[in-house]
Amino acid sequence: QVQLQESGPGLVKPSQTLSLTCTVSGGSISSGSYYWSWIRQPAGKGLEWIGRIYTSGSTNYNPSLKSRVTISVDTSKNQFSLKLSSVTAADTAVYYCARGDYYDFGYYFDYWGQGTLVTVSS
Amino acid sequence: DIQMTQSPSSVSASVGDRVTITCRASQGISSWLAWYQQKPGKAPKLLIYAASSLQSGVPSRFSGSGSGTDFTLTISSLQPEDFATYYCQQANSFPPWTFGQGTKVEIK
């Protein structure tokens, strides 16, 4: 059973860089044709896809965040990471990591981490 | 970006009721749509993919239909564990993948 677990600081100061890591267990991050994504959810609001990475290192980002986002992968540690720069209070949210797998029509998120709350505040 | 609009935003229902949630895409997305269930404090869970295919382990009282721009999630007989928020997600036009704003199913 694949499991994902987010880790990183729960408090980040405005203008600084948010850094989170997702550790994948129960399977190799390099096996299969999976994409590994970050998704966030402000309190009481909906879901926003941030970006994804393939184990080759190929990335795609949400255009609304592209200038501030970097997603990377470390296959030796079975982890992938998110960096979001120049954060403001609007970046306060629960951040999820998730696995995208191909099901007939398109990639869907079939495994998720439990989520980690990141608050941007001085 | 493709905008996903769900209706209603919330619905009050009783155990045993049939519940229908609608999701409309701002442009055609064929059958590239998923439905997720999210309970408070938990991550979303994949229920339906490719508009109408049931994810493994999901009860058969959940069903999905539609194609193009209009989609429906139906719960045939609402159970206590089904009270949650439901999201649709389009997987056709990328980036970005986008979600609906959510529909909260509440106890009547």
Coordinates of C-alpha atoms in Angstrom, one line a residue:
Chain A
Q1 CA 0.0 0.0 0.0
V2 CA 1.5 3.3 -1.1
Q3 CA 1.7 6.0 1.5
L4 CA 2.7 9.6 1.2
Q5 CA 3.8 11.9 4.1
E6 CA 4.4 15.6 4.0
S7 CA 7.0 17.3 6.2
G8 CA 8.3 20.7 6.7
P9 CA 7.9 23.9 8.7
G10 CA 4.4 24.8 9.8
L11 CA 5.2 28.6 10.0
V12 CA 6.9 30.7 7.3
K13 CA 7.5 34.4 7.4
P14 CA 6.2 36.7 4.6
S15 CA 8.6 37.1 1.7
Q16 CA 10.5 33.9 2.6
T17 CA 10.4 30.5 0.9
L18 CA 8.1 27.7 1.8
S19 CA 9.8 24.3 1.6
L20 CA 8.0 20.9 2.0
T21 CA 9.0 17.4 1.3
C22 CA 6.8 14.4 0.5
T23 CA 8.2 10.9 1.4
V24 CA 6.7 8.0 -0.5
S25 CA 6.6 4.6 1.2
G26 CA 5.2 1.2 0.1
G27 CA 6.7 1.4 -3.3
S28 CA 9.4 3.1 -5.4
I29 CA 8.8 6.6 -6.5
S30 CA 10.5 5.6 -9.8
S31 CA 8.3 2.6 -10.6
G32 CA 5.3 2.9 -12.9
S33 CA 4.3 5.9 -15.0
Y34 CA 3.2 8.1 -12.1
Y35 CA 3.2 11.9 -11.7
W36 CA 3.8 13.3 -8.3
S37 CA 1.9 16.5 -7.5
W38 CA 1.4 19.2 -4.9
I39 CA -2.1 20.5 -4.2
R40 CA -3.1 23.0 -1.6
Q41 CA -6.3 24.0 0.2
P42 CA -6.8 27.3 2.1
A43 CA -9.0 26.9 5.2
G44 CA -12.7 26.4 4.3
K45 CA -11.9 26.7 0.5
G46 CA -11.4 24.5 -2.5
L47 CA -8.4 22.6 -3.9
E48 CA -5.7 24.2 -6.1
W49 CA -3.2 22.1 -8.1
I50 CA 0.3 23.6 -7.7
G51 CA 2.4 21.4 -10.0
R52 CA 3.7 18.0 -10.8
I53 CA 7.0 16.1 -11.4
Y54 CA 7.8 12.9 -13.2
T55 CA 10.7 10.8 -12.0
S56 CA 12.7 11.9 -15.0
G57 CA 12.6 15.3 -13.5
S58 CA 10.1 16.7 -16.0
T59 CA 7.9 19.3 -14.4
N60 CA 4.6 21.2 -15.0
Y61 CA 3.3 24.1 -12.9
N62 CA 0.1 26.0 -12.5
P63 CA 0.6 29.2 -14.5
S64 CA -0.8 31.2 -11.6
L65 CA 2.1 30.1 -9.4
K66 CA 4.8 29.2 -12.0
S67 CA 7.1 32.1 -11.3
R68 CA 7.4 31.2 -7.6
V69 CA 7.3 27.3 -7.7
T70 CA 10.0 24.7 -8.0
I71 CA 9.3 21.0 -7.6
S72 CA 12.2 18.5 -7.5
V73 CA 12.6 14.8 -6.9
D74 CA 15.2 12.7 -5.1
T75 CA 14.7 9.1 -6.2
S76 CA 17.4 7.8 -3.9
K77 CA 15.4 9.0 -0.9
N78 CA 12.0 8.2 -2.5
Q79 CA 11.0 11.9 -2.0
F80 CA 9.8 14.9 -3.9
S81 CA 9.8 18.4 -2.7
L82 CA 8.1 21.8 -3.1
K83 CA 9.6 25.2 -2.9
L84 CA 7.3 28.3 -3.1
S85 CA 9.1 31.6 -2.9
S86 CA 8.1 35.1 -1.8
V87 CA 5.1 33.8 0.2
T88 CA 2.3 36.0 1.5
A89 CA -0.6 35.4 3.8
A90 CA -2.5 34.2 0.7
D91 CA -0.3 31.1 0.6
T92 CA -1.5 30.0 4.0
A93 CA -3.1 26.6 3.4
V94 CA -3.0 22.9 4.0
Y95 CA -0.5 21.4 1.5
Y96 CA -1.1 17.9 0.1
C97 CA 1.2 15.7 -1.9
A98 CA -0.5 13.2 -4.2
R99 CA 0.2 10.6 -6.8
G100 CA -1.3 10.9 -10.2
D101 CA -2.0 7.7 -12.1
Y102 CA -3.4 7.2 -15.6
Y103 CA -7.0 5.8 -15.6
D104 CA -8.6 5.5 -19.0
F105 CA -9.1 9.2 -19.6
G106 CA -6.4 11.2 -17.9
Y107 CA -4.4 11.3 -14.8
Y108 CA -6.2 11.3 -11.5
F109 CA -5.0 11.6 -7.9
D110 CA -5.3 8.1 -6.3
Y111 CA -3.0 8.4 -3.3
W112 CA -2.7 11.5 -1.0
G113 CA -0.7 12.5 2.0
Q114 CA -2.5 13.5 5.1
G115 CA -1.7 17.2 4.5
T116 CA 0.3 19.7 6.4
L117 CA -0.8 23.2 7.4
V118 CA 1.6 26.0 6.5
T119 CA 0.9 29.4 8.0
V120 CA 2.5 32.5 6.6
S121 CA 2.9 35.0 9.4
S122 CA 5.5 37.2 10.9
Chain B
D1 CA -7.9 27.6 -17.6
I2 CA -11.0 25.4 -17.6
Q3 CA -13.4 26.5 -14.9
M4 CA -15.4 23.9 -13.0
T5 CA -18.7 24.9 -11.4
Q6 CA -20.5 22.7 -9.0
S7 CA -24.1 22.9 -7.9
P8 CA -25.5 23.1 -5.4
S9 CA -22.8 24.5 -3.0
S10 CA -24.5 22.5 -0.2
V11 CA -27.3 20.0 0.1
S12 CA -29.2 18.8 3.2
A13 CA -30.3 15.2 3.0
S14 CA -31.4 12.3 5.2
V15 CA -30.0 8.8 5.4
G16 CA -31.4 6.8 2.6
D17 CA -32.0 9.8 0.3
R18 CA -30.8 9.9 -3.3
V19 CA -28.4 12.8 -3.7
T20 CA -27.3 14.3 -7.0
I21 CA -24.5 16.8 -7.5
T22 CA -23.7 18.5 -10.8
C23 CA -20.4 19.8 -12.2
R24 CA -20.2 21.9 -15.3
A25 CA -17.0 22.6 -17.2
S26 CA -16.5 26.0 -19.0
Q27 CA -15.5 24.0 -22.1
G28 CA -15.8 20.5 -23.3
I29 CA -13.6 18.0 -21.5
S30 CA -14.9 14.7 -23.0
S31 CA -14.9 12.2 -20.2
W32 CA -11.8 13.5 -18.4
L33 CA -13.4 14.1 -15.1
A34 CA -13.0 12.7 -11.5
W35 CA -15.0 13.0 -8.3
Y36 CA -13.4 13.1 -4.9
Q37 CA -14.9 12.9 -1.4
Q38 CA -13.3 14.9 1.5
K39 CA -14.1 14.5 5.1
P40 CA -13.1 17.2 7.7
G41 CA -9.4 17.2 8.4
K42 CA -8.8 14.5 5.9
A43 CA -7.3 14.3 2.4
P44 CA -9.6 13.9 -0.6
K45 CA -10.4 10.4 -1.7
L46 CA -10.9 9.4 -5.4
L47 CA -14.4 8.0 -6.0
I48 CA -15.0 8.2 -9.7
Y49 CA -12.6 8.6 -12.7
A50 CA -13.2 9.0 -16.4
A51 CA -16.6 10.4 -15.5
S52 CA -18.3 7.1 -14.7
S53 CA -15.7 4.5 -13.6
L54 CA -15.9 3.5 -10.0
Q55 CA -12.5 3.5 -8.2
S56 CA -11.6 0.2 -6.6
G57 CA -13.1 -0.2 -3.1
V58 CA -15.7 2.5 -3.5
P59 CA -19.3 1.4 -2.7
S60 CA -21.6 0.9 -5.7
R61 CA -24.1 3.4 -4.4
F62 CA -21.8 6.1 -5.9
S63 CA -22.1 6.6 -9.6
G64 CA -21.0 9.2 -12.2
S65 CA -22.3 10.2 -15.6
G66 CA -21.9 12.8 -18.2
S67 CA -19.5 13.9 -20.9
G68 CA -18.6 17.1 -22.7
T69 CA -19.5 19.9 -20.2
D70 CA -22.1 18.5 -17.9
F71 CA -21.5 15.8 -15.3
T72 CA -23.3 14.3 -12.4
L73 CA -22.4 12.4 -9.2
T74 CA -25.2 10.4 -7.7
I75 CA -25.4 8.7 -4.3
S76 CA -28.3 6.3 -4.6
S77 CA -29.0 5.8 -0.9
L78 CA -27.1 8.2 1.4
Q79 CA -25.3 6.5 4.3
P80 CA -24.0 8.2 7.5
E81 CA -20.4 7.9 6.3
D82 CA -21.3 9.8 3.1
F83 CA -21.7 13.2 4.8
A84 CA -18.7 15.1 3.4
T85 CA -17.7 17.6 0.8
Y86 CA -17.4 16.4 -2.8
Y87 CA -15.2 17.9 -5.5
C88 CA -15.0 17.4 -9.3
Q89 CA -11.7 17.7 -11.2
Q90 CA -11.0 18.0 -14.9
A91 CA -8.1 16.2 -16.4
N92 CA -8.5 17.3 -20.0
S93 CA -6.8 20.6 -20.3
F94 CA -3.4 21.0 -18.6
P95 CA -1.8 22.9 -17.0
P96 CA -3.5 23.5 -14.8
W97 CA -5.8 20.7 -13.6
T98 CA -8.7 22.4 -11.9
F99 CA -11.3 21.5 -9.3
G100 CA -14.8 22.6 -8.7
Q101 CA -15.5 24.7 -5.6
G102 CA -17.0 21.7 -3.7
T103 CA -20.5 20.6 -2.6
K104 CA -21.1 19.9 1.1
V105 CA -23.5 17.1 1.9
E106 CA -25.0 17.8 5.3
I107 CA -27.4 16.0 7.6
K108 CA -31.0 17.1 7.4

